[in-house]
Amino acid sequence: MSILKNLFSKGGTVVGSPVAGSLVSIKEVSDPTFGEEILGKGAAVIPSANQIYAPIDGKVATVFPTGHAVAITGNDGTEILIHVGLDTVNLNGEHFTIHVEADQEVKKGDLLLEADLEQIKAAGYDIITPIVICNSDEFTQIQAEANKDVAPGDDILKLQK
């Protein structure tokens, strides 16, 4: 039995991609807060589309007023931060549209945010999007999928408590 099948047989959590693009290791993120996994383990996507979707079923814990990031607590307690781009908080909400609010229940695939990636890049920002498991220490295993192109909802992380 493969490790992945064994992981699922034990009731692991699967996190989907919140955005279409190229899945890369979180260690490729140049910001050390993400790349050195200070906030937690995870993955990153270099997005090719402007829509950011819920990666799991759960509740919106926080939507940053600038629209550059959203945190979701999964129904199983998984805490996920989706951070669109690096240092994009400095855009003060420009080029971002928020579609959810704190405490809102969401299903995997629900639209959370939109980001005008071309405008964000034109303003000089890196659009790489880290997806961080903020309560990584609660899991015995966090496995990221290998580098590949992903569509919203495609499996990117597998977690085991």
Short mmCIF file of C-alpha atoms in Angstrom, two decimals:
data_model
loop_
_atom_site.label_atom_id
_atom_site.label_comp_id
_atom_site.label_asym_id
_atom_site.label_seq_id
_atom_site.Cartn_x
_atom_site.Cartn_y
_atom_site.Cartn_z
CA MET A 1 0.00 0.00 0.00
CA SER A 2 1.40 3.40 -0.92
CA ILE A 3 2.04 6.05 1.72
CA LEU A 4 -0.76 8.22 0.29
CA LYS A 5 -3.33 5.42 0.38
CA ASN A 6 -2.21 4.60 3.92
CA LEU A 7 -2.59 8.28 4.85
CA PHE A 8 -6.16 8.36 3.57
CA SER A 9 -7.08 5.11 5.23
CA LYS A 10 -6.31 6.81 8.54
CA GLY A 11 -8.68 9.70 7.83
CA GLY A 12 -6.22 12.36 6.71
CA THR A 13 -7.19 15.83 5.51
CA VAL A 14 -6.72 16.85 1.89
CA VAL A 15 -6.20 20.51 1.04
CA GLY A 16 -7.04 21.62 -2.49
CA SER A 17 -5.35 24.32 -4.49
CA PRO A 18 -7.05 27.68 -3.96
CA VAL A 19 -5.99 28.90 -7.40
CA ALA A 20 -4.99 27.68 -10.85
CA GLY A 21 -1.27 27.79 -11.55
CA SER A 22 2.04 26.07 -10.97
CA LEU A 23 2.45 24.26 -7.65
CA VAL A 24 5.91 24.70 -6.11
CA SER A 25 7.57 23.94 -2.79
CA ILE A 26 6.93 26.51 -0.08
CA LYS A 27 10.72 26.62 0.27
CA GLU A 28 10.81 28.42 -3.11
CA VAL A 29 9.03 31.44 -1.58
CA SER A 30 11.65 34.18 -1.18
CA ASP A 31 10.02 35.67 1.95
CA PRO A 32 11.59 33.78 4.89
CA THR A 33 8.35 33.96 6.90
CA PHE A 34 6.93 31.51 4.36
CA GLY A 35 9.99 29.89 2.76
CA GLU A 36 11.53 28.93 6.10
CA GLU A 37 8.13 27.68 7.32
CA ILE A 38 8.05 30.10 10.26
CA LEU A 39 4.24 30.32 10.09
CA GLY A 40 3.88 26.62 9.30
CA LYS A 41 4.36 24.02 6.62
CA GLY A 42 2.56 24.23 3.31
CA ALA A 43 2.93 24.76 -0.39
CA ALA A 44 2.85 27.64 -2.84
CA VAL A 45 1.22 28.29 -6.19
CA ILE A 46 2.41 30.69 -8.86
CA PRO A 47 -1.10 31.66 -9.96
CA SER A 48 -2.29 31.84 -13.55
CA ALA A 49 -5.83 32.99 -12.71
CA ASN A 50 -7.26 35.83 -10.62
CA GLN A 51 -9.79 33.83 -8.57
CA ILE A 52 -8.91 32.44 -5.14
CA TYR A 53 -11.16 29.64 -3.86
CA ALA A 54 -11.69 27.83 -0.56
CA PRO A 55 -9.27 24.86 -0.38
CA ILE A 56 -11.44 22.94 2.14
CA ASP A 57 -14.85 23.08 3.79
CA GLY A 58 -14.84 25.29 6.86
CA LYS A 59 -15.28 28.79 8.17
CA VAL A 60 -13.52 32.03 7.24
CA ALA A 61 -11.45 32.90 10.31
CA THR A 62 -10.10 36.21 8.98
CA VAL A 63 -10.17 38.22 5.80
CA PHE A 64 -7.51 40.88 5.81
CA PRO A 65 -9.13 44.27 5.04
CA THR A 66 -6.62 44.74 2.21
CA GLY A 67 -7.89 41.54 0.53
CA HIS A 68 -4.38 40.13 0.09
CA ALA A 69 -4.91 37.21 2.48
CA VAL A 70 -7.60 35.03 4.00
CA ALA A 71 -7.51 32.44 6.77
CA ILE A 72 -9.88 29.49 6.94
CA THR A 73 -10.45 27.02 9.73
CA GLY A 74 -11.48 23.68 8.28
CA ASN A 75 -14.33 21.69 9.76
CA ASP A 76 -11.65 19.36 11.17
CA GLY A 77 -9.71 22.23 12.81
CA THR A 78 -7.08 22.68 10.10
CA GLU A 79 -5.98 26.34 10.07
CA ILE A 80 -5.03 27.52 6.58
CA LEU A 81 -3.63 30.88 5.53
CA ILE A 82 -3.76 31.83 1.84
CA HIS A 83 -1.49 34.81 1.17
CA VAL A 84 -1.74 36.24 -2.36
CA GLY A 85 1.67 37.54 -3.36
CA LEU A 86 4.54 38.85 -1.25
CA ASP A 87 4.34 42.21 0.53
CA THR A 88 1.00 42.82 -1.22
CA VAL A 89 -0.40 44.22 2.03
CA ASN A 90 1.40 47.39 0.87
CA LEU A 91 -1.12 47.74 -1.97
CA ASN A 92 -3.73 48.68 0.67
CA GLY A 93 -6.43 46.66 -1.06
CA GLU A 94 -5.80 47.98 -4.55
CA HIS A 95 -6.24 45.20 -7.17
CA PHE A 96 -8.09 42.91 -4.69
CA THR A 97 -11.81 42.13 -4.39
CA ILE A 98 -13.12 40.36 -1.29
CA HIS A 99 -16.08 37.97 -1.71
CA VAL A 100 -16.39 36.58 1.85
CA GLU A 101 -16.41 37.83 5.40
CA ALA A 102 -15.19 36.54 8.75
CA ASP A 103 -17.27 33.72 10.28
CA GLN A 104 -18.81 32.85 6.90
CA GLU A 105 -19.19 29.13 6.24
CA VAL A 106 -17.52 28.06 2.99
CA LYS A 107 -17.36 24.89 0.95
CA LYS A 108 -14.30 23.77 -0.98
CA GLY A 109 -14.43 25.65 -4.27
CA ASP A 110 -16.32 28.74 -3.03
CA LEU A 111 -14.88 32.04 -4.32
CA LEU A 112 -12.99 33.89 -1.57
CA LEU A 113 -11.05 36.66 -3.29
CA GLU A 114 -10.10 38.02 -6.66
CA ALA A 115 -6.70 39.51 -7.38
CA ASP A 116 -5.79 41.38 -10.55
CA LEU A 117 -2.50 39.55 -11.02
CA GLU A 118 -1.36 41.60 -14.00
CA GLN A 119 -1.82 44.86 -12.08
CA ILE A 120 -0.11 43.40 -8.99
CA LYS A 121 2.88 42.31 -11.12
CA ALA A 122 2.91 45.71 -12.87
CA ALA A 123 3.14 47.35 -9.44
CA GLY A 124 6.32 45.33 -8.85
CA TYR A 125 5.06 42.56 -6.56
CA ASP A 126 5.77 38.83 -6.67
CA ILE A 127 2.43 37.00 -7.10
CA ILE A 128 3.55 33.65 -5.65
CA THR A 129 0.79 32.52 -3.28
CA PRO A 130 1.77 30.58 -0.15
CA ILE A 131 -0.80 28.20 1.38
CA VAL A 132 0.26 27.64 4.98
CA ILE A 133 -1.00 25.19 7.60
CA CYS A 134 -0.75 27.52 10.61
CA ASN A 135 -1.32 24.73 13.13
CA SER A 136 1.27 22.43 11.52
CA ASP A 137 2.43 21.22 14.93
CA GLU A 138 -0.92 19.45 15.39
CA PHE A 139 -0.15 17.10 12.49
CA THR A 140 2.21 14.14 12.49
CA GLN A 141 2.57 14.29 8.72
CA ILE A 142 2.15 17.06 6.14
CA GLN A 143 2.90 15.95 2.61
CA ALA A 144 2.99 18.36 -0.31
CA GLU A 145 2.36 17.16 -3.83
CA ALA A 146 5.26 17.42 -6.28
CA ASN A 147 5.67 20.40 -8.57
CA LYS A 148 2.91 20.36 -11.19
CA ASP A 149 0.26 22.52 -12.81
CA VAL A 150 -2.91 22.64 -10.72
CA ALA A 151 -6.51 23.70 -11.15
CA PRO A 152 -8.58 25.02 -8.25
CA GLY A 153 -9.46 22.13 -5.95
CA ASP A 154 -6.66 19.81 -7.10
CA ASP A 155 -4.95 18.08 -4.16
CA ILE A 156 -1.84 19.96 -3.02
CA LEU A 157 -1.41 18.95 0.64
CA LYS A 158 -2.22 15.82 2.60
CA LEU A 159 -2.31 16.04 6.38
CA GLN A 160 -2.40 13.41 9.10
CA LYS A 161 -3.04 14.08 12.80
#
